[in-house]
XYZ file of C-alpha atoms in Angstrom:
122
model
C 0.000 0.000 0.000
C 2.919 2.351 -0.581
C 1.213 4.235 -3.445
C -1.861 4.737 -1.243
C 0.231 6.119 1.636
C 2.171 8.363 -0.757
C -1.111 10.024 -1.684
C -2.939 9.905 1.662
C -0.362 11.319 4.085
C 0.650 14.432 2.123
C -3.026 15.157 1.419
C -3.840 14.793 5.107
C -1.109 17.244 6.075
C -2.233 19.653 3.337
C -5.861 19.513 4.456
C -4.851 19.934 8.089
C -2.759 23.042 7.298
C -5.616 24.518 5.248
C -8.020 23.782 8.079
C -5.709 25.414 10.613
C -5.422 28.557 8.469
C -9.176 28.681 7.975
C -9.979 28.169 11.655
C -7.037 30.301 12.867
C -6.307 27.612 15.465
C -5.112 24.038 15.742
C -7.832 21.678 14.491
C -9.539 19.552 17.117
C -9.068 15.781 16.740
C -12.501 15.317 15.156
C -11.748 18.093 12.650
C -8.414 16.511 11.785
C -10.280 13.206 11.456
C -12.433 14.785 8.740
C -9.254 15.828 6.928
C -8.009 12.250 7.255
C -11.271 10.911 5.928
C -11.106 13.181 2.871
C -7.455 12.316 2.258
C -8.257 8.613 2.501
C -11.184 8.938 0.096
C -9.076 10.675 -2.537
C -6.156 8.279 -2.092
C -8.510 5.297 -2.359
C -10.070 6.575 -5.576
C -6.753 7.476 -7.194
C -5.098 4.158 -6.358
C -8.044 1.895 -7.227
C -6.614 0.979 -10.651
C -3.423 -0.217 -8.951
C -5.478 -2.220 -6.465
C -7.486 -3.803 -9.278
C -4.263 -4.709 -11.108
C -2.652 -6.094 -7.935
C -5.705 -8.245 -7.203
C -5.771 -9.592 -10.748
C -2.065 -10.420 -10.587
C -2.409 -12.156 -7.230
C -5.411 -14.227 -8.340
C -4.301 -14.855 -11.922
C -2.238 -17.552 -13.542
C 0.539 -15.133 -14.559
C 1.756 -13.796 -11.236
C 4.965 -12.530 -12.836
C 3.124 -9.739 -14.699
C 3.820 -6.217 -13.386
C 1.121 -3.692 -12.485
C 1.585 -1.434 -15.514
C 1.304 -4.376 -17.905
C -1.828 -5.589 -16.115
C -3.385 -2.103 -16.217
C -2.708 -1.907 -19.965
C -4.201 -5.380 -20.470
C -7.378 -4.525 -18.537
C -7.715 -1.192 -20.392
C -7.301 -2.878 -23.777
C -9.442 -5.973 -23.167
C -12.164 -4.698 -20.804
C -12.111 -0.922 -21.115
C -10.945 1.814 -18.759
C -14.071 1.667 -16.563
C -13.062 -1.811 -15.376
C -9.995 -0.269 -13.687
C -12.379 1.454 -11.269
C -14.113 -1.767 -10.222
C -15.087 -1.501 -6.571
C -14.177 2.182 -6.252
C -17.353 3.145 -4.347
C -17.088 0.586 -1.522
C -13.302 1.105 -1.372
C -13.696 4.879 -0.987
C -16.450 4.458 1.607
C -14.558 1.937 3.702
C -11.254 3.825 3.586
C -12.983 7.131 4.392
C -14.301 5.618 7.600
C -10.897 4.127 8.349
C -9.177 7.468 7.728
C -11.551 9.212 10.113
C -10.904 6.662 12.869
C -7.139 6.434 12.278
C -6.369 10.147 12.096
C -8.872 11.037 14.810
C -7.261 8.494 17.115
C -3.796 9.686 16.160
C -4.591 13.331 16.892
C -6.268 12.369 20.188
C -3.341 10.219 21.316
C -0.563 12.547 20.136
C -0.687 15.052 23.035
C -1.125 12.270 25.591
C 1.871 10.290 24.345
C 3.995 13.416 23.909
C 3.261 14.403 27.495
C 3.992 10.892 28.811
C 7.271 10.556 26.927
C 8.637 14.066 27.123
C 6.601 15.833 29.801
C 5.605 18.438 27.204
C 2.162 19.397 25.998
C 1.897 19.385 22.183
C -1.155 21.648 22.046
């Protein structure tokens, strides 16, 4: 899931900075969780073709095929829409996961920082 993380984490930080500028304060954990949810949704949608290709490779008879070759094969034989198979449930599920993950992270961050370093991060 490296491509997914390469999209999700920078987007999360970008959304969080934009939120902070808009609010003129540090976002609360639930607000940061919304940023995480949005970042996860976008990352899920953008990386769905790679996920489709990876699944096909893992389940297929030719497991030595690389992702770009598989994407080209699907595009040519089944059309570009097939590369977005499952995008709606993937985006929905990952949006929920992003909300929980980043909300938990932002809630735990000041607690752990205080425990480890005796410093408040807020």
